[in-house]
Amino acid sequence: MAEDRIVQVVWFKRDLRIHDHQPLQQAAAHGPVLPVFAIEPEQWQTPDSALRHWQFAADGLIDLAEALAGLDLPLCCWQGSVLALLDALKACYGDFALHSHQETGNAWSHARDDAVAAWCQTNAVSWHQSRQHGVIRGLTQRQQWETQWETLMAAATCPAPANAEPASGWEAFHHVSIASLPALTLGYDQTPCTQRQPGGRQAGRGLWRSFVQHRGRRYRGSLSNPLLAWEFGSRLSPHLAWGTLSLREVVQSLRRQRQKHQHDPRWSASLRAFTSRLYWHCHFIQKLESQPDMEYRTLHPALRGLRERDPKHPHLLAWQQGQTGVPLVDACMRSLIATGWLNFRMRAMLISFATFGLGLHWREPALHLARLFTDYEPGIHYPQIQMQSGATGTNALRVYNPLKQAEDNDPKGDFIAHWVPELAALPLEWRRKPWALPTSLRQHFGFQPGSDYPLPHDFEREARHWKDCLYQLRRTPQARQQSQALLGKLASQSSAPGRKRSKRRTVSSRQLTLFVDGTPASDS
Ligand SMILES: Cc1cc2nc3c(=O)[nH]c(=O)nc-3n(C[C@H](O)[C@H](O)[C@H](O)COP(=O)(O)OP(=O)(O)OC[C@H]3O[C@@H](n4cnc5c(N)ncnc54)[C@H](O)[C@@H]3O)c2cc1C
């Protein structure tokens, strides 16, 4: 092969591992290897970026550098744009080959990758991109999508290369020492995350072990409760987002565990439910890959131009700060600020409350949540945000009532008491709706609604208004046609693995419900 023996650059992106890393394996097979991670200032100035994302990545880079050292390879931490890196590589080596994983990221990374592709074409450099998720570039319809997902997940994982040779001159591309990475203050948002999950492969493997050895047995039945999901959910999300674990290695390990636990009904049900989530991971990312403007534009044409967009609106500011006066909503936001994580149901409730209960457009709340989620994954985030705010026009309208959610998923009020301590002394009934505390009891409890804790907006009336409005807009013949086109392009064409098949519903027969409390919303 003509490319043999020229320098093989491995560009690490959101794939911070050496195991099951096809670009690294291929590079090592063809010549001296130069592994590099680019710290791109522009990337860390985008409005969806945050210090907590960087800190999690830095943990992963430290583990990655150690793992590469075990292969006698360095990890170069380049500071600057990737285009500048490519120019410098060209100046140093003349010819080289570039290897990386394919990425479905935000609009900025999409444009950056387009620019890299153009640079490679102009400079006759081969850029080999491997798939690490079941996402297909340029896909226009979903027929056979599940089959390719299964093929990729069932294929053998790539072992770390045994005899890799480092490229000489790598020092010129190493700007930031590994030890100083955690101290960098990168990210548009600098809110401290005092209880952030630790990153890195060791931490990821430890989580997975504890999940399959004991925590996972209670997975099913714990997911909707924010305290139980914290303990019995896998908590793998930031590791999958930063690739410290590969999705395929998790899927394959999971299959072995399902065999092992097949005679225990509780384990079986839990691991079956977990299997569907790993499939949804790629199913959602595929949506953003196929429709990149979902990041900033309402998906359904009939539903555009609705709701409040002012980035300084008092409702938005109160929601962002956990000061809406609705205890479960505020508890979720405050817990998210401190920990960087929240379970699915509470994420859905937060965005549902912002868009239906407060009448806000989804975009600013989406950015705020993106900055707070350590596991921010654009391909899951924006499709979920649009779905939960009723912007897709193709999913059942789910509006989560925070009072019902508190009854069902924080039955003893412990979560609220922990995160909204100003309500901790109130009996359960008033802890969930402190505005209704009778005047006769206010002195006794030393609590004055409106001064000790905010009074809420009339969120139930507001939600009814927006639900009716969206319902009407979705019903026109033109809107229905548009819905069918969107379903053909973005919806799953069959049931997820691990999930029982249900009869497919057409758009027109879908029931529109207010304040439903069903299973986690999915669109299959
Ligand atoms: C508005 C909103 C925004 C979200 N944004 C993100 C995000 O930025 N990054 C992210 O990883 N997840 C996101 N999710 C999905 C989900 O809430 C998290 O993946 C999950 O809570 C992470 O916890 P876990 O790892 O313990 O999940 P588990 O239940 O243990 O699931 C295992 C893995 O499956 C995937 N997964 C789980 N649920 C879903 C789902 N509903 N859709 C797609 N994939 C799923 C994740 O990769 C997760 O790590 C979002 C959900 C909502 C409603």
mmCIF file of C-alpha atoms in Angstrom, residues 81-280:
data_model
loop_
_atom_site.group_PDB
_atom_site.id
_atom_site.type_symbol
_atom_site.label_atom_id
_atom_site.label_comp_id
_atom_site.label_asym_id
_atom_site.label_seq_id
_atom_site.Cartn_x
_atom_site.Cartn_y
_atom_site.Cartn_z
ATOM 1 C CA SER A 81 -7.472 24.498 15.598
ATOM 2 C CA VAL A 82 -7.282 21.161 13.818
ATOM 3 C CA LEU A 83 -6.658 22.982 10.545
ATOM 4 C CA ALA A 84 -3.565 24.589 12.097
ATOM 5 C CA LEU A 85 -2.513 21.138 13.303
ATOM 6 C CA LEU A 86 -2.872 19.729 9.788
ATOM 7 C CA ASP A 87 -0.774 22.571 8.353
ATOM 8 C CA ALA A 88 1.914 21.901 10.957
ATOM 9 C CA LEU A 89 1.877 18.150 10.250
ATOM 10 C CA LYS A 90 2.202 18.826 6.548
ATOM 11 C CA ALA A 91 5.123 21.204 7.126
ATOM 12 C CA CYS A 92 6.874 18.639 9.326
ATOM 13 C CA TYR A 93 6.200 15.333 7.556
ATOM 14 C CA GLY A 94 5.095 16.254 4.042
ATOM 15 C CA ASP A 95 2.922 13.236 3.493
ATOM 16 C CA PHE A 96 0.872 11.591 6.254
ATOM 17 C CA ALA A 97 -2.431 9.741 6.750
ATOM 18 C CA LEU A 98 -5.194 10.772 9.146
ATOM 19 C CA HIS A 99 -7.334 8.319 11.148
ATOM 20 C CA SER A 100 -10.303 9.104 13.381
ATOM 21 C CA HIS A 101 -13.781 8.003 14.322
ATOM 22 C CA GLN A 102 -16.773 9.521 12.580
ATOM 23 C CA GLU A 103 -18.499 12.043 14.822
ATOM 24 C CA THR A 104 -22.082 13.279 14.982
ATOM 25 C CA GLY A 105 -21.661 16.397 17.072
ATOM 26 C CA ASN A 106 -23.041 19.919 17.213
ATOM 27 C CA ALA A 107 -23.125 22.343 14.278
ATOM 28 C CA TRP A 108 -19.644 23.603 15.142
ATOM 29 C CA SER A 109 -18.025 20.149 14.988
ATOM 30 C CA HIS A 110 -19.969 19.371 11.830
ATOM 31 C CA ALA A 111 -18.534 22.478 10.124
ATOM 32 C CA ARG A 112 -15.055 21.726 11.507
ATOM 33 C CA ASP A 113 -15.180 18.203 10.053
ATOM 34 C CA ASP A 114 -16.320 19.587 6.682
ATOM 35 C CA ALA A 115 -13.317 21.936 6.732
ATOM 36 C CA VAL A 116 -10.981 19.049 7.629
ATOM 37 C CA ALA A 117 -12.383 16.968 4.760
ATOM 38 C CA ALA A 118 -11.819 19.882 2.356
ATOM 39 C CA TRP A 119 -8.260 20.367 3.652
ATOM 40 C CA CYS A 120 -7.483 16.678 3.184
ATOM 41 C CA GLN A 121 -8.819 16.733 -0.333
ATOM 42 C CA THR A 122 -6.817 19.821 -1.301
ATOM 43 C CA ASN A 123 -3.635 18.397 0.221
ATOM 44 C CA ALA A 124 -4.120 14.819 -0.997
ATOM 45 C CA VAL A 125 -4.130 13.438 2.550
ATOM 46 C CA SER A 126 -6.263 10.330 3.166
ATOM 47 C CA TRP A 127 -8.668 10.678 6.076
ATOM 48 C CA HIS A 128 -9.881 7.259 7.235
ATOM 49 C CA GLN A 129 -13.003 7.560 9.381
ATOM 50 C CA SER A 130 -14.342 4.525 11.267
ATOM 51 C CA ARG A 131 -17.794 4.108 12.775
ATOM 52 C CA GLN A 132 -18.032 3.615 16.505
ATOM 53 C CA HIS A 133 -21.828 3.941 16.782
ATOM 54 C CA GLY A 134 -24.660 2.450 14.755
ATOM 55 C CA VAL A 135 -25.099 5.755 12.933
ATOM 56 C CA ILE A 136 -24.952 5.999 9.143
ATOM 57 C CA ARG A 137 -23.685 9.124 7.433
ATOM 58 C CA GLY A 138 -25.951 10.615 4.781
ATOM 59 C CA LEU A 139 -28.870 8.290 5.542
ATOM 60 C CA THR A 140 -32.193 9.484 4.104
ATOM 61 C CA GLN A 141 -34.568 6.740 5.279
ATOM 62 C CA ARG A 142 -34.525 4.137 8.020
ATOM 63 C CA GLN A 143 -35.177 0.857 6.166
ATOM 64 C CA GLN A 144 -32.745 -1.851 7.355
ATOM 65 C CA TRP A 145 -31.214 0.481 9.917
ATOM 66 C CA GLU A 146 -31.588 -2.070 12.745
ATOM 67 C CA THR A 147 -29.770 -4.730 10.733
ATOM 68 C CA GLN A 148 -26.685 -2.579 10.271
ATOM 69 C CA TRP A 149 -26.763 -1.673 13.986
ATOM 70 C CA GLU A 150 -26.749 -5.357 14.867
ATOM 71 C CA THR A 151 -23.949 -6.123 12.394
ATOM 72 C CA LEU A 152 -21.727 -3.415 13.853
ATOM 73 C CA MET A 153 -22.430 -4.390 17.463
ATOM 74 C CA ALA A 154 -21.892 -8.113 16.824
ATOM 75 C CA ALA A 155 -18.550 -7.644 15.024
ATOM 76 C CA ALA A 156 -15.383 -8.458 16.952
ATOM 77 C CA THR A 157 -13.953 -5.585 18.992
ATOM 78 C CA CYS A 158 -10.505 -4.273 17.969
ATOM 79 C CA PRO A 159 -7.726 -5.139 20.395
ATOM 80 C CA ALA A 160 -5.163 -2.464 21.243
ATOM 81 C CA PRO A 161 -2.200 -2.763 18.827
ATOM 82 C CA ALA A 162 0.642 -4.936 20.092
ATOM 83 C CA ASN A 163 3.621 -3.493 18.211
ATOM 84 C CA ALA A 164 2.973 0.177 17.623
ATOM 85 C CA GLU A 165 5.888 2.396 16.672
ATOM 86 C CA PRO A 166 5.836 6.072 17.727
ATOM 87 C CA ALA A 167 6.387 8.709 15.031
ATOM 88 C CA SER A 168 9.597 10.669 15.496
ATOM 89 C CA GLY A 169 9.219 14.414 16.022
ATOM 90 C CA TRP A 170 5.917 14.068 17.927
ATOM 91 C CA GLU A 171 7.122 16.548 20.590
ATOM 92 C CA ALA A 172 6.406 19.451 18.205
ATOM 93 C CA PHE A 173 2.687 18.670 18.449
ATOM 94 C CA HIS A 174 2.521 18.385 22.212
ATOM 95 C CA HIS A 175 1.675 21.789 23.702
ATOM 96 C CA VAL A 176 0.051 21.032 27.056
ATOM 97 C CA SER A 177 1.449 18.572 29.574
ATOM 98 C CA ILE A 178 -0.915 15.792 30.612
ATOM 99 C CA ALA A 179 -0.547 16.725 34.279
ATOM 100 C CA SER A 180 -1.784 20.259 33.652
ATOM 101 C CA LEU A 181 -4.943 19.289 31.728
ATOM 102 C CA PRO A 182 -7.323 19.226 34.729
ATOM 103 C CA ALA A 183 -6.356 22.778 35.667
ATOM 104 C CA LEU A 184 -7.453 24.260 32.314
ATOM 105 C CA THR A 185 -10.641 26.291 32.634
ATOM 106 C CA LEU A 186 -12.251 25.528 29.278
ATOM 107 C CA GLY A 187 -15.924 25.923 28.456
ATOM 108 C CA TYR A 188 -18.439 28.702 27.860
ATOM 109 C CA ASP A 189 -20.125 27.897 31.160
ATOM 110 C CA GLN A 190 -17.923 27.806 34.250
ATOM 111 C CA THR A 191 -20.490 26.726 36.857
ATOM 112 C CA PRO A 192 -18.670 24.458 39.329
ATOM 113 C CA CYS A 193 -19.910 20.873 39.454
ATOM 114 C CA THR A 194 -19.072 19.887 43.005
ATOM 115 C CA GLN A 195 -20.332 16.294 42.758
ATOM 116 C CA ARG A 196 -19.350 15.513 39.177
ATOM 117 C CA GLN A 197 -18.901 11.897 38.109
ATOM 118 C CA PRO A 198 -15.222 11.056 37.673
ATOM 119 C CA GLY A 199 -14.156 10.385 34.097
ATOM 120 C CA GLY A 200 -11.604 8.031 32.590
ATOM 121 C CA ARG A 201 -11.652 4.415 31.535
ATOM 122 C CA GLN A 202 -10.884 3.023 34.974
ATOM 123 C CA ALA A 203 -13.912 4.797 36.426
ATOM 124 C CA GLY A 204 -16.065 3.664 33.498
ATOM 125 C CA ARG A 205 -15.050 0.031 33.888
ATOM 126 C CA GLY A 206 -15.667 0.191 37.617
ATOM 127 C CA LEU A 207 -19.187 1.502 37.019
ATOM 128 C CA TRP A 208 -19.943 -1.205 34.502
ATOM 129 C CA ARG A 209 -18.652 -3.948 36.822
ATOM 130 C CA SER A 210 -20.770 -2.749 39.719
ATOM 131 C CA PHE A 211 -23.788 -2.500 37.409
ATOM 132 C CA VAL A 212 -23.574 -6.053 36.106
ATOM 133 C CA GLN A 213 -22.515 -7.539 39.436
ATOM 134 C CA HIS A 214 -25.244 -6.053 41.627
ATOM 135 C CA ARG A 215 -26.704 -2.599 40.855
ATOM 136 C CA GLY A 216 -28.290 -3.625 37.553
ATOM 137 C CA ARG A 217 -30.668 -6.131 39.105
ATOM 138 C CA ARG A 218 -32.825 -3.252 40.339
ATOM 139 C CA TYR A 219 -32.492 -1.223 37.114
ATOM 140 C CA ARG A 220 -36.051 -1.832 35.987
ATOM 141 C CA GLY A 221 -38.416 -0.196 38.419
ATOM 142 C CA SER A 222 -35.855 2.382 39.548
ATOM 143 C CA LEU A 223 -35.518 4.523 36.455
ATOM 144 C CA SER A 224 -38.200 7.126 37.084
ATOM 145 C CA ASN A 225 -37.237 7.893 40.667
ATOM 146 C CA PRO A 226 -34.333 10.376 40.760
ATOM 147 C CA LEU A 227 -32.786 8.904 43.918
ATOM 148 C CA LEU A 228 -33.124 5.249 42.878
ATOM 149 C CA ALA A 229 -31.946 5.892 39.313
ATOM 150 C CA TRP A 230 -28.851 7.597 40.711
ATOM 151 C CA GLU A 231 -27.942 4.291 42.362
ATOM 152 C CA PHE A 232 -29.401 1.617 40.096
ATOM 153 C CA GLY A 233 -29.075 3.284 36.687
ATOM 154 C CA SER A 234 -25.894 2.348 34.849
ATOM 155 C CA ARG A 235 -24.542 5.959 34.975
ATOM 156 C CA LEU A 236 -22.517 5.138 31.871
ATOM 157 C CA SER A 237 -23.795 8.123 29.875
ATOM 158 C CA PRO A 238 -20.734 10.431 30.094
ATOM 159 C CA HIS A 239 -18.452 7.457 29.403
ATOM 160 C CA LEU A 240 -20.385 6.668 26.250
ATOM 161 C CA ALA A 241 -20.453 10.361 25.313
ATOM 162 C CA TRP A 242 -16.660 10.666 25.621
ATOM 163 C CA GLY A 243 -15.944 7.141 24.403
ATOM 164 C CA THR A 244 -13.971 5.992 27.435
ATOM 165 C CA LEU A 245 -15.995 2.803 26.929
ATOM 166 C CA SER A 246 -17.033 1.733 23.451
ATOM 167 C CA LEU A 247 -20.713 1.105 22.900
ATOM 168 C CA ARG A 248 -19.880 -2.194 21.228
ATOM 169 C CA GLU A 249 -17.874 -3.517 24.164
ATOM 170 C CA VAL A 250 -20.766 -2.640 26.489
ATOM 171 C CA VAL A 251 -23.304 -4.327 24.175
ATOM 172 C CA GLN A 252 -21.183 -7.474 23.952
ATOM 173 C CA SER A 253 -20.510 -7.653 27.673
ATOM 174 C CA LEU A 254 -24.216 -7.098 28.291
ATOM 175 C CA ARG A 255 -25.094 -10.058 26.079
ATOM 176 C CA ARG A 256 -22.825 -12.312 28.134
ATOM 177 C CA GLN A 257 -24.452 -11.037 31.319
ATOM 178 C CA ARG A 258 -27.928 -11.696 29.934
ATOM 179 C CA GLN A 259 -26.958 -15.323 29.369
ATOM 180 C CA LYS A 260 -25.566 -15.581 32.858
ATOM 181 C CA HIS A 261 -28.693 -14.152 34.477
ATOM 182 C CA GLN A 262 -31.248 -15.743 32.173
ATOM 183 C CA HIS A 263 -32.900 -17.761 34.945
ATOM 184 C CA ASP A 264 -33.353 -14.806 37.276
ATOM 185 C CA PRO A 265 -36.521 -12.963 36.147
ATOM 186 C CA ARG A 266 -35.565 -9.708 37.844
ATOM 187 C CA TRP A 267 -32.130 -9.602 36.259
ATOM 188 C CA SER A 268 -33.580 -10.638 32.892
ATOM 189 C CA ALA A 269 -36.212 -7.894 32.871
ATOM 190 C CA SER A 270 -33.689 -5.268 33.916
ATOM 191 C CA LEU A 271 -31.069 -6.225 31.367
ATOM 192 C CA ARG A 272 -33.710 -6.399 28.632
ATOM 193 C CA ALA A 273 -34.782 -2.844 29.465
ATOM 194 C CA PHE A 274 -31.157 -1.730 29.509
ATOM 195 C CA THR A 275 -30.565 -3.312 26.082
ATOM 196 C CA SER A 276 -33.228 -1.035 24.575
ATOM 197 C CA ARG A 277 -31.463 2.048 25.931
ATOM 198 C CA LEU A 278 -28.223 1.155 24.175
ATOM 199 C CA TYR A 279 -30.144 0.869 20.960
ATOM 200 C CA TRP A 280 -31.926 4.186 21.568
#
